[in-house]
XYZ file of C-alpha atoms in Angstrom:
378
model
C 0.026 -0.090 0.059
C 1.145 3.369 -0.937
C 1.790 6.222 1.774
C 0.553 9.814 0.873
C 3.879 10.344 -0.991
C 3.241 7.371 -3.408
C 5.953 5.435 -1.726
C 5.361 1.742 -0.741
C 6.477 2.311 3.047
C 4.915 3.370 6.372
C 5.527 6.914 6.737
C 7.590 6.318 10.091
C 9.991 4.228 7.816
C 9.840 6.831 4.749
C 12.683 9.159 5.076
C 12.106 12.711 3.586
C 14.871 15.659 2.937
C 12.896 18.998 2.839
C 14.844 21.945 1.214
C 13.971 24.278 4.056
C 14.880 28.020 2.662
C 13.544 29.549 5.883
C 10.296 30.696 4.129
C 6.983 29.920 4.900
C 6.343 27.507 2.225
C 9.025 25.090 2.727
C 8.455 25.168 6.292
C 4.764 24.335 6.249
C 5.978 21.190 3.743
C 8.367 20.225 6.699
C 5.548 20.559 9.228
C 3.135 18.815 7.146
C 5.470 15.569 6.446
C 6.283 15.544 10.116
C 2.789 15.710 11.252
C 1.699 12.765 8.948
C 4.619 10.711 10.453
C 7.197 10.867 8.264
C 11.211 10.696 9.054
C 11.937 14.324 7.982
C 15.297 15.747 7.671
C 15.667 19.354 7.120
C 18.368 20.710 4.953
C 19.079 24.475 4.275
C 21.761 25.861 1.598
C 24.066 28.456 2.525
C 24.244 30.105 -1.126
C 26.013 33.198 -0.553
C 27.468 35.772 1.966
C 25.609 36.374 4.836
C 26.444 40.081 5.392
C 25.386 40.806 1.619
C 22.092 39.104 2.046
C 20.698 40.307 5.785
C 17.857 42.182 4.177
C 14.135 41.777 3.875
C 13.083 39.316 1.281
C 16.537 37.663 0.715
C 16.678 33.640 0.898
C 19.358 31.196 1.662
C 21.567 33.320 3.717
C 21.667 34.883 7.219
C 18.174 35.388 8.817
C 16.766 32.541 6.591
C 18.994 30.066 7.943
C 18.164 30.888 11.478
C 14.494 30.811 10.452
C 14.608 27.295 9.263
C 16.594 26.053 12.116
C 14.231 27.789 14.256
C 11.151 25.983 12.400
C 13.163 22.790 12.683
C 13.268 22.740 16.572
C 9.683 23.763 16.767
C 8.657 20.985 14.941
C 11.236 18.439 16.161
C 13.224 17.377 13.199
C 17.136 17.221 12.589
C 18.352 20.388 10.562
C 21.635 20.748 8.772
C 23.013 23.655 6.849
C 25.163 22.761 4.007
C 27.745 25.296 2.450
C 26.883 25.500 -1.363
C 28.360 28.961 -1.896
C 31.210 28.280 -3.961
C 28.989 26.028 -6.225
C 26.114 28.614 -6.361
C 28.842 31.282 -7.185
C 30.162 29.191 -10.323
C 27.014 27.576 -11.566
C 24.371 30.488 -10.865
C 26.042 33.866 -10.391
C 28.688 33.397 -12.846
C 26.312 32.270 -15.501
C 24.141 34.927 -14.740
C 26.987 37.644 -15.490
C 27.789 35.722 -18.619
C 24.552 35.675 -19.842
C 24.120 39.485 -19.451
C 27.391 40.036 -21.276
C 25.875 38.024 -24.201
C 22.979 40.592 -24.343
C 20.626 37.994 -23.003
C 18.295 38.305 -20.093
C 18.867 35.398 -17.955
C 16.728 33.618 -15.460
C 18.997 32.568 -12.578
C 16.088 30.870 -10.403
C 15.623 28.312 -13.041
C 19.529 27.749 -13.036
C 19.538 27.242 -9.322
C 16.845 24.707 -9.609
C 18.516 22.863 -12.416
C 21.981 22.658 -10.680
C 22.381 23.457 -7.135
C 19.208 22.310 -6.081
C 17.870 19.731 -8.217
C 21.139 18.117 -8.795
C 23.463 18.717 -5.878
C 21.052 18.810 -3.094
C 19.119 15.695 -4.681
C 22.293 13.664 -4.698
C 22.959 14.775 -1.179
C 19.315 13.736 0.056
C 19.975 10.256 -1.799
C 23.348 9.911 0.366
C 21.168 10.285 3.292
C 19.129 7.495 2.459
C 16.083 9.487 1.774
C 13.315 8.012 -0.149
C 12.098 11.585 -1.923
C 13.233 15.205 -1.586
C 10.470 17.451 -0.769
C 10.231 21.303 -1.748
C 7.659 24.208 -1.453
C 7.092 24.873 -5.052
C 3.666 25.199 -6.028
C 3.476 22.685 -8.804
C 1.961 19.294 -9.002
C 3.161 15.644 -9.537
C 1.300 12.926 -10.733
C 1.665 9.344 -12.061
C 0.838 8.852 -15.782
C 0.924 5.782 -18.062
C 5.003 6.270 -18.624
C 5.984 7.357 -15.124
C 5.563 10.505 -13.212
C 4.371 13.929 -14.877
C 4.867 17.325 -13.742
C 1.643 19.708 -13.730
C 1.061 23.430 -12.998
C 0.105 24.338 -9.442
C -3.700 24.187 -8.612
C -3.686 27.976 -7.915
C -2.619 29.875 -11.060
C -1.506 33.216 -9.172
C 0.970 30.852 -7.287
C 2.001 28.386 -10.196
C 5.769 27.957 -10.483
C 6.157 25.193 -13.318
C 7.774 27.646 -15.688
C 10.671 27.803 -13.397
C 10.964 24.063 -13.055
C 11.009 23.376 -16.691
C 14.682 21.928 -16.418
C 13.495 18.902 -14.027
C 14.360 15.426 -15.918
C 12.261 12.309 -15.477
C 14.911 10.878 -13.149
C 14.607 13.814 -10.948
C 10.536 13.664 -10.972
C 10.547 10.306 -9.837
C 12.633 11.440 -6.724
C 10.855 14.805 -5.949
C 7.546 15.487 -4.125
C 5.579 18.749 -3.919
C 3.202 18.869 -1.162
C 1.668 22.295 -1.725
C 0.934 21.980 -5.218
C -2.771 21.557 -4.648
C -2.907 24.764 -2.005
C -3.324 28.617 -2.612
C -0.840 30.674 -0.435
C -3.475 31.983 1.754
C -4.133 28.032 2.750
C -0.186 27.694 3.238
C -0.148 30.497 5.578
C -3.202 29.405 7.564
C -1.339 25.999 7.905
C 1.582 27.889 9.255
C -0.486 29.371 11.779
C -1.930 26.209 12.842
C 1.353 24.842 13.241
C 2.481 27.824 15.445
C 5.400 28.675 12.958
C 6.911 32.176 13.389
C 7.388 32.311 9.834
C 3.746 32.373 8.914
C 3.483 36.172 7.849
C 7.033 36.281 6.437
C 7.429 38.077 3.080
C 8.035 35.823 -0.105
C 11.528 35.951 -1.314
C 12.426 38.048 -4.414
C 13.239 36.551 -7.632
C 16.890 37.452 -7.895
C 18.040 36.441 -4.140
C 21.704 37.266 -4.499
C 21.018 40.895 -5.547
C 21.124 42.606 -1.886
C 19.858 46.139 -3.344
C 17.844 45.059 -6.669
C 21.016 46.359 -8.591
C 21.716 43.352 -10.841
C 23.998 45.769 -13.117
C 26.475 46.375 -10.201
C 26.988 42.543 -9.915
C 27.715 42.067 -13.776
C 29.868 45.415 -13.736
C 32.325 43.629 -10.779
C 32.154 40.435 -12.570
C 32.057 41.214 -16.258
C 33.203 44.928 -16.271
C 33.559 44.731 -20.273
C 29.804 44.285 -20.327
C 29.112 47.858 -19.129
C 31.123 49.739 -21.691
C 29.310 52.698 -23.455
C 28.132 52.453 -26.867
C 25.419 53.390 -29.461
C 21.959 53.576 -29.697
C 20.854 52.955 -33.200
C 17.500 52.904 -34.946
C 16.300 49.797 -37.455
C 18.266 51.945 -40.346
C 21.524 51.941 -38.159
C 21.287 55.820 -37.705
C 22.727 56.673 -34.416
C 19.962 58.096 -32.017
C 21.694 58.189 -28.563
C 24.021 56.821 -26.370
C 24.116 54.352 -23.751
C 26.193 53.057 -20.660
C 26.285 49.422 -21.244
C 24.060 46.796 -22.971
C 23.464 44.958 -19.710
C 20.685 47.773 -18.860
C 18.649 46.782 -21.704
C 16.493 43.954 -22.380
C 14.247 43.015 -25.541
C 11.016 44.809 -25.785
C 12.124 47.530 -23.273
C 10.274 50.935 -23.452
C 11.097 53.001 -20.458
C 14.481 54.255 -19.794
C 15.812 54.632 -23.228
C 16.387 58.486 -22.647
C 15.310 59.228 -26.225
C 13.074 62.296 -27.023
C 10.267 62.332 -29.105
C 12.041 64.152 -31.824
C 13.862 61.099 -32.212
C 11.009 58.806 -32.528
C 8.490 61.146 -34.249
C 6.418 60.884 -31.320
C 5.823 57.052 -31.601
C 7.164 54.921 -28.650
C 10.367 53.250 -29.299
C 11.413 49.849 -27.675
C 14.560 47.659 -27.699
C 14.448 45.601 -30.524
C 17.702 43.620 -30.008
C 21.097 43.934 -28.348
C 24.287 43.597 -30.225
C 26.846 43.199 -27.503
C 29.882 42.765 -29.712
C 29.425 45.956 -31.494
C 28.056 47.520 -28.073
C 25.008 48.902 -29.903
C 21.368 48.905 -28.658
C 18.824 48.724 -31.607
C 15.465 50.597 -30.956
C 12.255 50.582 -33.341
C 8.584 50.709 -33.014
C 6.673 48.188 -31.512
C 5.732 46.123 -34.648
C 9.128 45.480 -35.305
C 9.099 43.152 -31.866
C 7.142 40.597 -33.677
C 8.645 37.030 -33.976
C 7.145 33.569 -34.709
C 10.033 31.257 -34.550
C 12.124 30.524 -31.685
C 15.257 28.851 -31.604
C 16.054 26.542 -28.450
C 19.013 25.116 -26.727
C 19.164 22.538 -23.797
C 15.759 21.257 -24.396
C 14.621 19.331 -21.580
C 11.547 17.101 -22.626
C 8.766 15.371 -20.319
C 6.598 14.252 -22.786
C 6.233 11.273 -24.795
C 9.343 9.445 -25.535
C 9.192 9.188 -29.181
C 7.547 12.458 -30.090
C 9.944 14.781 -31.854
C 7.246 17.079 -33.190
C 4.481 18.186 -30.641
C 1.660 20.682 -30.832
C 1.593 22.691 -27.275
C 1.075 25.975 -26.017
C 4.114 27.440 -24.686
C 5.090 30.480 -22.090
C 7.763 32.600 -23.259
C 8.256 34.861 -19.960
C 6.923 33.493 -16.691
C 4.237 35.731 -16.249
C 2.799 35.614 -19.976
C 0.008 33.515 -20.860
C 0.720 30.342 -22.750
C 0.131 30.630 -26.765
C -0.715 27.764 -29.253
C 2.760 26.749 -31.167
C 4.277 23.458 -32.697
C 7.679 22.242 -31.516
C 10.190 20.399 -33.372
C 13.259 18.769 -31.143
C 16.553 17.770 -32.751
C 18.634 15.070 -31.491
C 21.314 17.140 -29.917
C 18.678 18.703 -27.726
C 18.344 21.786 -29.715
C 14.930 22.790 -30.972
C 12.718 25.215 -32.885
C 8.945 26.645 -31.983
C 6.846 27.702 -34.509
C 4.079 30.102 -33.058
C 0.544 30.359 -34.172
C 0.878 34.100 -34.247
C 3.969 36.596 -33.646
C 4.581 37.743 -30.212
C 6.543 40.750 -29.031
C 9.455 41.197 -26.480
C 10.918 37.380 -26.829
C 14.418 37.749 -25.147
C 17.211 35.451 -25.747
C 18.203 33.840 -22.308
C 14.791 33.583 -20.986
C 12.792 30.168 -21.130
C 10.243 28.662 -23.454
C 8.210 26.336 -21.516
C 5.779 23.898 -23.307
C 2.452 22.695 -22.209
C -0.448 20.396 -22.983
C -3.179 21.631 -20.774
C -1.849 21.837 -17.275
C 0.951 19.242 -18.187
C 4.358 20.565 -18.468
C 6.044 18.953 -21.919
C 9.130 20.400 -20.988
C 11.143 23.848 -21.632
C 14.697 25.074 -23.378
C 16.458 27.966 -23.177
C 15.648 30.821 -26.047
C 18.779 31.426 -28.039
C 17.221 33.514 -31.050
C 14.211 34.226 -32.777
C 13.034 35.351 -36.165
C 9.780 36.439 -38.241
C 9.142 33.754 -40.832
C 6.915 35.855 -42.954
C 9.134 38.897 -43.844
C 6.542 40.488 -45.792
C 4.501 40.993 -42.533
C 7.051 43.195 -40.818
C 7.205 45.636 -43.858
């Protein structure tokens, strides 16, 4: 008989490692599983310098480690802090800086899940003899005909499936997401019921290692060449302004260009593309942003094993509604998305995440975009 985690053991004989960030979500996961009688072990990752992260909204550093330890003591489970600072710097922060230097718009949260959490921490959980690794993500997992499937969280406002697209089938078999069927208010109610001091703690910010929100300062320190000044040009190559580094811009950006109405003829201008090798920012009207073909790398596939072409819906940014598309995968883990209608502001470095209804079919990293019908852009 299976327990509530789908494992053929009594809860008391089932060891579960909980990734405890110090926030309310993972704290409730630990309390829930402990309450159900599981052998729970809490692990918190120290990912970066305490001093730089002692602020409201940070995660995986000073105050949060203290909060996780306090929760573990409150519910009576062992708790360990692992120093992952060097691997986090190499695999997440350095990659973040490199991506911006390439003129991309990175998502460090996905890289963190892909490497430090769902690869390194998962291996540690297995070393501890755990039967599963549980997290506080708002996604759902179910058993399908061909194994575990990843689904959106039940609450659309909290769904985090976009950020977990790189989860492999092997990892999904080991992972559990006990909050996937809940809303955030329901989670906070549970935290109060269990007497957890973090019940009203604010959610962590997306880029947890940027203490003051100034990501450009981190890139400047790690990749100073990325903040060299250059030209802002229009689609015809005419110089219309100057910039202080391409890292300050992203595809689709409208605000902060510093260009007067005399440059645009009164029409709003947007960042159409970045040319970091030439230190150029190219601007133009919104219509020039339209793209219906998206090229991908590192495609992770969670759908039918033999399907190399699939109809799906795709999210091209975390907050964007899914749009219809056809995905063509290649044997080298690259791929191409053909969108049903052109979309605006698709940025290299972001993720394209594929869905079939609520099921996550996978995703990949955007490398380039184009408009297949060039006459449509004329």
